[in-house]
Short mmCIF file of C-alpha atoms and ligand atoms in Angstrom, two decimals:
data_model
loop_
_atom_site.label_atom_id
_atom_site.label_comp_id
_atom_site.label_asym_id
_atom_site.label_seq_id
_atom_site.Cartn_x
_atom_site.Cartn_y
_atom_site.Cartn_z
CA MET A 456 -18.66 16.54 -10.93
CA CYS A 457 -20.86 18.52 -8.78
CA ILE A 458 -21.87 22.13 -8.98
CA GLU A 459 -20.46 23.52 -6.44
CA VAL A 460 -16.95 22.94 -7.07
CA LYS A 461 -17.31 25.16 -10.35
CA GLU A 462 -19.15 27.10 -7.99
CA ILE A 463 -16.05 27.06 -5.42
CA MET A 464 -13.45 27.80 -8.57
CA ASN A 465 -15.70 30.92 -10.21
CA GLN A 466 -15.93 32.58 -6.80
CA LEU A 467 -12.20 31.83 -6.50
CA SER A 468 -12.17 33.29 -9.89
CA ILE A 469 -10.09 30.38 -10.76
CA GLY A 470 -10.49 28.91 -14.52
CA SER A 471 -11.43 25.01 -14.57
CA ASP A 472 -8.24 24.23 -15.80
CA ARG A 473 -6.33 25.82 -13.28
CA PHE A 474 -5.51 24.29 -10.07
CA LEU A 475 -6.24 24.79 -6.23
CA THR A 476 -3.47 22.64 -5.11
CA ARG A 477 0.53 23.76 -5.32
CA GLY A 478 2.76 21.02 -7.11
CA PRO A 479 6.06 23.07 -5.46
CA ARG A 480 5.12 22.85 -2.57
CA LEU A 481 4.45 19.20 -2.40
CA TRP A 482 6.98 18.36 -4.00
CA ASP A 483 9.42 19.94 -1.51
CA SER A 484 7.51 17.63 1.55
CA LEU A 485 7.71 15.00 -0.09
CA MET A 486 11.74 15.29 -0.78
CA GLU A 487 12.18 16.28 3.14
CA ILE A 488 10.01 13.64 4.12
CA ALA A 489 12.47 11.35 1.63
CA ARG A 490 15.27 12.57 4.46
CA ILE A 491 14.23 10.31 6.83
CA GLY A 492 15.51 6.43 6.44
CA ALA A 493 17.20 7.92 2.91
CA ILE A 494 18.99 5.29 1.53
CA GLU A 495 21.93 4.70 -0.94
CA GLY A 496 20.43 5.62 -4.64
CA ASP A 497 17.66 8.23 -3.60
CA GLY A 498 15.93 5.69 -2.19
CA CYS A 499 13.56 4.98 2.19
CA CYS A 500 13.94 2.59 4.31
CA ARG A 501 11.55 3.20 6.77
CA LEU A 502 10.08 0.13 7.76
CA SER A 503 7.24 -0.50 9.88
CA LEU A 504 7.26 1.34 13.68
CA SER A 505 10.46 1.19 13.39
CA ASP A 506 12.49 4.42 14.40
CA GLU A 507 12.54 5.96 10.92
CA ASP A 508 8.45 5.51 10.79
CA ARG A 509 7.86 7.00 14.09
CA GLN A 510 10.12 10.11 12.70
CA ALA A 511 8.04 10.08 9.84
CA ARG A 512 5.12 9.93 11.59
CA ASP A 513 5.88 13.13 14.14
CA LEU A 514 6.53 14.98 10.93
CA PHE A 515 3.39 14.27 9.82
CA ALA A 516 0.92 14.78 12.38
CA SER A 517 3.15 18.06 12.75
CA TRP A 518 2.31 19.37 9.44
CA ALA A 519 -1.55 18.25 9.96
CA ARG A 520 -1.48 19.97 13.07
CA GLU A 521 -0.01 22.96 11.67
CA ALA A 522 -2.79 23.13 9.00
CA GLY A 523 -5.40 22.88 11.55
CA CYS A 524 -6.20 19.00 11.57
CA GLU A 525 -7.00 17.68 14.80
CA MET A 526 -5.23 14.41 15.22
CA ARG A 527 -6.19 10.74 16.15
CA VAL A 528 -4.38 7.73 16.56
CA ASP A 529 -6.68 4.11 16.98
CA PRO A 530 -5.03 0.85 18.33
CA PHE A 531 -3.45 -0.17 14.98
CA GLY A 532 -1.74 3.09 15.07
CA ASN A 533 -3.51 4.68 12.10
CA MET A 534 -3.48 8.07 12.54
CA TYR A 535 -6.17 10.31 11.15
CA ALA A 536 -5.62 13.91 10.60
CA ILE A 537 -9.41 15.75 10.07
CA ARG A 538 -9.84 19.37 8.47
CA ALA A 539 -13.27 19.59 10.14
CA GLY A 540 -16.12 20.83 7.96
CA ARG A 541 -19.17 22.92 8.55
CA LYS A 542 -21.20 19.83 9.63
CA PRO A 543 -18.91 17.71 11.18
CA ASP A 544 -21.28 14.71 12.71
CA LEU A 545 -21.33 13.56 8.67
CA PRO A 546 -19.25 10.85 7.28
CA VAL A 547 -16.00 12.01 6.74
CA VAL A 548 -14.24 11.81 3.11
CA LEU A 549 -10.96 10.26 3.92
CA MET A 550 -7.79 10.23 1.66
CA GLY A 551 -4.97 7.89 2.61
CA SER A 552 -2.03 5.76 1.72
CA HIS A 553 1.07 4.35 4.16
CA LEU A 554 3.87 5.96 4.69
CA ASP A 555 6.43 2.96 5.72
CA THR A 556 7.98 1.91 2.88
CA GLN A 557 9.77 -1.34 1.47
CA PRO A 558 13.52 -2.34 2.22
CA HIS A 559 14.76 -0.48 -0.63
CA GLY A 560 11.87 1.59 -1.22
CA GLY A 561 11.35 4.46 -3.33
CA ARG A 562 10.63 8.39 -2.05
CA PHE A 563 6.61 7.90 -3.85
CA ASP A 564 5.05 4.62 -2.83
CA GLY A 565 2.78 5.24 -0.19
CA VAL A 566 4.15 8.84 0.80
CA LEU A 567 2.91 10.14 -1.78
CA GLY A 568 -0.80 9.45 -1.38
CA VAL A 569 -0.57 10.92 2.48
CA LEU A 570 1.58 13.95 1.21
CA ALA A 571 -1.01 14.50 -1.57
CA GLY A 572 -3.69 14.75 1.30
CA LEU A 573 -1.97 17.12 3.41
CA GLU A 574 -1.42 19.47 0.06
CA VAL A 575 -5.14 18.81 -0.38
CA ILE A 576 -5.54 19.97 2.74
CA ARG A 577 -2.98 23.11 3.33
CA SER A 578 -5.43 23.95 -0.79
CA LEU A 579 -8.15 24.43 1.24
CA ASN A 580 -6.73 26.68 3.45
CA ASP A 581 -5.07 28.50 1.38
CA HIS A 582 -8.58 29.55 -0.87
CA GLY A 583 -10.31 28.85 3.27
CA ILE A 584 -12.81 26.67 1.30
CA GLU A 585 -15.62 25.33 3.67
CA THR A 586 -16.95 21.32 3.04
CA GLU A 587 -19.94 20.34 4.02
CA HIS A 588 -18.35 17.21 4.91
CA SER A 589 -15.45 16.85 7.28
CA VAL A 590 -11.58 16.25 5.36
CA ALA A 591 -9.59 13.60 6.34
CA LEU A 592 -6.33 11.84 6.25
CA ALA A 593 -4.78 8.73 7.13
CA ASN A 594 -1.90 7.02 7.23
CA TRP A 595 -2.01 3.02 7.90
CA THR A 596 0.02 1.58 9.05
CA ASN A 597 2.32 -1.83 7.66
CA GLU A 598 1.01 -1.50 4.48
CA GLU A 599 3.53 -3.37 3.09
CA GLY A 600 4.11 -6.04 5.20
CA VAL A 601 7.15 -6.34 5.20
CA ARG A 602 8.21 -6.97 9.58
CA PHE A 603 5.04 -7.70 10.05
CA LYS A 604 2.23 -9.96 8.63
CA PRO A 605 -0.35 -9.86 7.44
CA GLY A 606 0.57 -6.73 4.96
CA LEU A 607 -2.42 -3.79 4.95
CA THR A 608 -2.32 -5.07 8.44
CA GLY A 609 -3.83 -1.00 9.70
CA SER A 610 -6.18 -0.97 7.10
CA LYS A 611 -7.34 -4.97 8.41
CA GLY A 612 -7.71 -3.37 11.65
CA PHE A 613 -10.04 -0.32 9.90
CA ILE A 614 -12.66 -2.80 9.02
CA GLY A 615 -11.92 -5.12 11.28
CA ALA A 616 -10.82 -8.04 8.88
CA LEU A 617 -8.07 -8.15 12.26
CA ARG A 618 -8.79 -7.17 15.86
CA VAL A 619 -5.99 -6.10 18.57
CA GLY A 620 -4.04 -8.88 19.62
CA ASP A 621 -4.93 -11.27 17.17
CA SER A 622 -2.15 -14.11 16.72
CA SER A 623 -2.60 -13.76 12.73
CA ILE A 624 -0.21 -10.49 13.24
CA SER A 625 3.49 -11.69 13.40
CA GLY A 626 6.65 -9.89 13.40
CA LEU A 627 9.65 -11.18 11.03
CA ASP A 628 11.53 -10.39 13.66
CA GLY A 629 10.41 -11.92 16.67
CA ALA A 630 9.10 -8.01 16.80
CA ASP A 631 5.58 -7.69 18.58
CA TYR A 632 2.87 -5.13 16.60
CA PHE A 633 1.33 -4.00 19.33
CA GLY A 634 4.29 -3.77 21.45
CA GLU A 635 6.61 -1.81 19.05
CA LEU A 636 3.53 1.01 18.76
CA THR A 637 3.77 1.34 21.75
CA ARG A 638 7.95 1.25 22.33
CA ILE A 639 7.86 4.11 19.30
CA GLY A 640 4.26 6.43 20.64
CA TYR A 641 1.56 5.50 18.62
CA SER A 642 -0.30 2.65 20.10
CA GLY A 643 -3.57 5.27 20.14
CA THR A 644 -6.64 4.43 21.66
CA ASP A 645 -9.15 7.11 19.48
CA THR A 646 -12.12 5.60 17.40
CA ALA A 647 -11.66 6.42 13.60
CA PRO A 648 -14.18 8.68 11.72
CA ASP A 649 -17.12 7.34 10.13
CA LEU A 650 -16.34 7.33 6.43
CA LEU A 651 -18.36 9.02 3.23
CA GLY A 652 -16.37 7.67 1.13
CA TYR A 653 -12.16 7.08 0.77
CA LEU A 654 -10.07 8.20 -2.32
CA GLU A 655 -6.08 7.41 -1.90
CA LEU A 656 -3.67 8.43 -4.50
CA HIS A 657 -0.55 6.51 -5.66
CA ILE A 658 2.00 6.03 -8.46
CA GLU A 659 1.06 3.40 -10.66
CA GLN A 660 4.25 1.39 -9.46
CA GLY A 661 3.59 -0.83 -13.48
CA THR A 662 4.08 1.00 -16.92
CA ILE A 663 0.67 0.96 -18.26
CA LEU A 664 -0.11 5.40 -17.97
CA GLU A 665 3.91 5.61 -19.48
CA ALA A 666 3.00 3.21 -22.51
CA ALA A 667 -0.55 5.09 -23.35
CA GLY A 668 1.68 8.72 -22.51
CA VAL A 669 -0.53 9.95 -19.84
CA PRO A 670 0.44 11.40 -16.81
CA VAL A 671 -1.86 10.12 -14.70
CA GLY A 672 -5.37 7.13 -14.27
CA VAL A 673 -8.27 6.27 -12.53
CA VAL A 674 -8.48 3.46 -11.37
CA SER A 675 -10.96 0.31 -11.75
CA GLY A 676 -9.69 -2.35 -9.14
CA ILE A 677 -7.21 -4.14 -7.47
CA GLN A 678 -6.18 -7.94 -8.32
CA GLY A 679 -5.54 -9.91 -5.65
CA VAL A 680 -2.92 -10.96 -3.25
CA ARG A 681 -2.48 -14.63 -1.34
CA TRP A 682 0.64 -14.52 0.43
CA PHE A 683 1.87 -18.15 1.58
CA GLU A 684 4.62 -19.39 4.16
CA ILE A 685 6.44 -22.60 3.25
CA GLU A 686 8.26 -24.79 6.27
CA ILE A 687 10.44 -27.37 4.45
CA HIS A 688 12.81 -29.68 7.65
CA GLY A 689 15.19 -31.89 6.47
CA PHE A 690 17.83 -32.72 7.91
CA ASP A 691 20.96 -30.94 9.63
CA ALA A 692 23.68 -32.82 7.59
CA HIS A 693 27.61 -32.63 6.97
CA ALA A 694 28.22 -31.08 3.21
CA GLY A 695 31.62 -33.65 2.59
CA THR A 696 30.15 -36.67 4.23
CA THR A 697 26.76 -36.75 3.72
CA ALA A 698 26.43 -38.99 -0.14
CA MET A 699 23.79 -37.39 -2.29
CA GLN A 700 21.13 -39.83 -2.19
CA THR A 701 20.82 -40.62 1.46
CA ARG A 702 20.59 -36.51 2.22
CA SER A 703 16.94 -34.66 3.74
CA ASP A 704 18.37 -30.96 2.26
CA SER A 705 15.08 -29.16 3.09
CA PHE A 706 17.46 -25.91 0.13
CA MET A 707 17.04 -28.47 -2.64
CA ALA A 708 13.83 -29.22 -1.77
CA ALA A 709 12.78 -26.19 -2.19
CA ALA A 710 14.07 -25.00 -5.18
CA GLU A 711 12.57 -27.57 -6.46
CA LEU A 712 8.84 -27.19 -5.36
CA ALA A 713 9.64 -23.11 -6.08
CA ILE A 714 9.75 -24.02 -10.00
CA SER A 715 6.75 -25.81 -9.52
CA LEU A 716 5.09 -23.24 -8.28
CA ARG A 717 6.06 -21.06 -11.08
CA GLU A 718 4.60 -23.77 -13.70
CA ILE A 719 1.01 -24.65 -11.94
CA ALA A 720 0.66 -21.07 -11.81
CA LEU A 721 1.49 -20.52 -15.88
CA ARG A 722 -1.09 -22.55 -16.27
CA LEU A 723 -3.57 -21.40 -14.16
CA SER A 724 -3.57 -18.36 -15.80
CA PRO A 725 -1.29 -16.13 -17.91
CA ASP A 726 -1.82 -13.02 -16.24
CA VAL A 727 -0.71 -14.47 -12.84
CA ARG A 728 2.48 -13.06 -10.46
CA LEU A 729 4.24 -15.37 -8.61
CA THR A 730 7.14 -14.72 -7.23
CA VAL A 731 8.60 -16.10 -3.97
CA GLY A 732 10.56 -12.83 -2.29
CA ARG A 733 11.63 -14.08 1.07
CA VAL A 734 14.06 -17.41 1.80
CA GLU A 735 15.70 -18.20 4.89
CA VAL A 736 17.81 -21.51 5.13
CA VAL A 737 19.17 -22.37 8.33
CA PRO A 738 21.74 -22.41 9.48
CA ASN A 739 22.39 -21.47 6.90
CA SER A 740 26.47 -22.85 7.14
CA GLN A 741 28.24 -23.52 3.28
CA ASN A 742 28.95 -26.91 4.61
CA THR A 743 26.25 -28.15 6.43
CA VAL A 744 22.71 -29.73 4.21
CA PRO A 745 20.46 -27.44 5.39
CA GLY A 746 17.52 -29.23 8.17
CA ARG A 747 15.40 -26.02 7.57
CA THR A 748 14.15 -24.02 4.79
CA LEU A 749 11.40 -21.03 4.28
CA LEU A 750 10.03 -19.73 1.73
CA GLY A 751 7.22 -16.84 1.58
CA VAL A 752 5.11 -17.20 -1.68
CA ASP A 753 3.57 -14.11 -2.62
CA LEU A 754 0.88 -14.72 -5.74
CA ARG A 755 -1.77 -12.43 -7.79
CA HIS A 756 -4.96 -12.20 -9.76
CA GLN A 757 -7.83 -10.38 -10.49
CA ASP A 758 -10.00 -14.02 -10.24
CA GLY A 759 -10.57 -15.74 -7.04
CA ALA A 760 -11.09 -18.55 -8.80
CA VAL A 761 -7.51 -18.30 -9.87
CA LEU A 762 -6.02 -17.87 -6.67
CA ASP A 763 -8.08 -20.77 -5.12
CA ALA A 764 -7.22 -23.25 -7.56
CA PHE A 765 -3.50 -22.79 -7.20
CA GLU A 766 -3.75 -23.02 -3.03
CA ALA A 767 -5.15 -26.16 -3.46
CA ALA A 768 -2.20 -27.22 -6.71
CA ALA A 769 0.27 -26.23 -4.24
CA GLU A 770 -1.25 -27.89 -1.41
CA GLU A 771 -0.50 -30.95 -3.51
CA ALA A 772 2.49 -30.17 -4.79
CA VAL A 773 4.20 -29.38 -1.33
CA SER A 774 3.36 -32.71 0.32
CA LEU A 775 4.17 -34.00 -3.27
CA VAL A 776 8.19 -32.56 -2.90
CA ALA A 777 8.39 -33.82 0.92
CA SER A 778 7.61 -37.71 -0.25
CA ASN A 779 10.51 -37.60 -2.86
CA THR A 780 12.78 -35.73 -0.86
CA ARG A 781 12.61 -37.31 2.69
CA CYS A 782 11.48 -33.79 4.43
CA GLY A 783 9.09 -32.61 5.88
CA ALA A 784 7.27 -29.68 4.34
CA SER A 785 4.11 -27.46 4.87
CA ILE A 786 2.29 -24.72 3.06
CA ARG A 787 -0.09 -22.08 5.44
CA ARG A 788 -1.43 -18.79 4.39
CA THR A 789 -0.63 -15.61 5.94
CA MET A 790 -2.36 -13.08 4.05
CA ASP A 791 -5.34 -12.58 2.08
CA VAL A 792 -6.47 -9.77 -0.07
CA GLN A 793 -10.02 -10.15 -1.88
CA PRO A 794 -9.88 -9.09 -5.43
CA VAL A 795 -11.84 -5.69 -5.59
CA ARG A 796 -13.80 -2.75 -8.62
CA PHE A 797 -13.94 0.47 -7.28
CA ASN A 798 -17.32 2.41 -6.16
CA ALA A 799 -19.05 4.11 -9.93
CA GLU A 800 -20.04 7.64 -7.29
CA VAL A 801 -16.52 7.87 -6.70
CA VAL A 802 -14.90 7.19 -9.86
CA ALA A 803 -17.12 9.15 -11.39
CA ALA A 804 -15.99 12.36 -8.96
CA LEU A 805 -12.95 11.86 -10.42
CA ASP A 806 -13.34 11.15 -13.83
CA ALA A 807 -15.72 14.52 -13.62
CA ALA A 808 -12.80 16.60 -11.71
CA VAL A 809 -10.49 14.93 -15.27
CA ASN A 810 -12.77 16.50 -17.84
CA ASP A 811 -13.21 19.59 -16.28
CA LEU A 812 -8.98 19.61 -15.99
CA LYS A 813 -8.82 18.56 -19.44
CA ILE A 814 -5.92 16.78 -17.90
CA PRO A 815 -5.34 13.26 -20.62
CA THR A 816 -5.83 9.96 -18.42
CA MET A 817 -7.08 6.32 -18.69
CA THR A 818 -9.22 4.13 -16.54
CA LEU A 819 -6.62 1.43 -15.45
CA PRO A 820 -6.43 -1.50 -12.61
CA SER A 821 -3.54 -2.11 -10.44
CA GLY A 822 -1.34 -4.58 -10.00
CA ALA A 823 0.14 -3.59 -7.02
CA MET A 824 -1.78 -3.91 -4.05
CA HIS A 825 -3.10 -1.06 -1.60
CA ASP A 826 -4.66 -0.24 1.50
CA ALA A 827 -8.16 1.12 -1.21
CA SER A 828 -8.10 -2.90 -0.98
CA SER A 829 -9.18 -3.19 2.70
CA ILE A 830 -10.87 0.53 2.67
CA ALA A 831 -13.25 -0.69 -0.87
CA LEU A 832 -14.42 -3.48 1.57
CA HIS A 833 -15.96 -1.14 3.87
CA THR A 834 -16.29 2.31 1.82
CA PRO A 835 -17.60 3.35 -1.74
CA SER A 836 -13.69 4.05 -2.58
CA ALA A 837 -11.57 4.59 -5.71
CA MET A 838 -7.72 5.35 -6.79
CA ILE A 839 -5.41 7.85 -8.83
CA PHE A 840 -2.45 6.77 -10.00
CA VAL A 841 0.35 9.18 -10.98
CA GLN A 842 3.09 7.19 -14.19
CA SER A 843 6.03 6.17 -12.59
CA ARG A 844 8.68 5.72 -14.93
CA ASP A 845 9.86 2.74 -16.70
CA GLY A 846 7.32 1.24 -14.05
CA ILE A 847 10.51 0.81 -11.04
CA SER A 848 8.92 0.77 -7.61
CA HIS A 849 10.51 -1.32 -4.52
CA ASN A 850 13.43 0.18 -5.78
CA PRO A 851 15.77 3.16 -4.73
CA ALA A 852 15.31 3.76 -8.29
CA GLU A 853 10.80 5.28 -8.04
CA TRP A 854 10.46 8.02 -9.87
CA SER A 855 7.51 10.30 -11.25
CA GLU A 856 7.57 13.67 -12.68
CA PRO A 857 7.24 16.83 -10.90
CA ASP A 858 4.29 18.09 -13.14
CA HIS A 859 2.62 14.17 -13.11
CA VAL A 860 2.27 14.48 -9.09
CA ALA A 861 1.11 17.38 -9.71
CA MET A 862 -1.70 16.85 -12.06
CA GLY A 863 -2.28 13.77 -9.62
CA CYS A 864 -2.93 16.02 -6.50
CA GLU A 865 -5.43 18.91 -8.33
CA LEU A 866 -7.55 15.84 -9.65
CA LEU A 867 -7.27 13.86 -5.56
CA ALA A 868 -8.60 17.85 -3.94
CA ARG A 869 -11.23 18.33 -6.92
CA ALA A 870 -12.73 14.52 -6.39
CA VAL A 871 -12.51 15.74 -2.56
CA LEU A 872 -14.37 18.83 -2.73
CA ALA A 873 -17.02 17.29 -5.19
CA LEU A 874 -17.89 14.26 -2.05
CA ALA A 875 -17.01 16.62 0.55
CA LYS A 876 -19.73 19.06 -0.56
CA SER A 877 -21.45 16.05 -2.00
CA ARG A 878 -25.61 16.59 -0.31
O1 HGY B 2104 2.47 -5.25 -2.30
C1 HGY B 2104 2.39 -4.25 -3.07
O2 HGY B 2104 1.93 -4.42 -4.38
C2 HGY B 2104 2.55 -3.39 -2.14
O3 HGY B 2104 3.42 -2.45 -3.41
N1 HGY B 2104 2.61 -3.30 -1.01
MN1 MN B 2105 1.88 1.48 -1.89
MN1 MN B 2106 4.96 -0.59 -2.05
#
């Protein structure tokens, strides 16, 4: 960690093992924003570009303005809260994550990283700390990819992997991404800031930290993710009069295919993660043999070669099932997120903060994808994980301990200071 941070701590007569940030204030903000889109079981549903997403964006923008930040919105709806440094022309140190949630989301996934960044800015204000580089905070649009495909839309737009109006950005309910941005008042024309480095705090959403008994972790990298849509076309037919041997039953073909895809994936690697989380059956009537079935497939692995091998084998499996079941079938990739390893210099800033604070921690890979998967392709980046109880996430029962949240936020603050003060 750069000497300046230690100097700041001394000047503020804050012992290096004491906190700059205020965990309880962060916790209060988390619980307040969780009331937007609240669902049964203490969960949240704020699908991207929905009215609930707009309400959360408005609240975040009002808090950021209260903290003296300049607010910008870019053409992908990404929001940037910028706390000016002494040299505003220098590239900024950016924190960020996402405010959108899964349909049965929790109170921490994404939003914790955004509000921890806000707590860092509030704490720099409290202590009157000036930084060389500006410190900024992003809310990336549609990280979850529930309402619109692909996921990570906003952060992919930021790095130029997607363009405004890109036809590959499709809405599940037929909605238009850019039309919805306009509808909720977040279709921006501002330019995003230039970046010196990117830091994302997030819940682990797995059980590694809990099993090791440590509250927070420094993330080494993120495994790759690919999404596929498999369409199976059969023939609508009467459930009572159509003999089993003559049916073109798209659902049965899809079910057979799902099992064979799981076998293919596990044969390639025991560490693979294959999920068929989305199934659409048409006409979805239990006394009609379904003429059309769609499968939404999520595949993950840290090795791109395994992702490639699965994709090739899946294409063969799709055509085989089609020919065996008198159905037509197609597979198309709808998202590709490369495996990333984080930048050693930014990770070192985190490690220095860990040592300074004497917080027990560990280094671990991320099983979940994050906007840092995009940003790391563009800017030196790193992530901090906060322990998840029982590894539960994408579920209202998602929980992290207030003390762990506070430690993660303090780590973020120290690493941001080290980078924003650096050079
Ligand atoms: O899908 C993911 O891994 C992330 O939580 N959106
Ligand atoms: Mn997330
Ligand atoms: Mn998520």
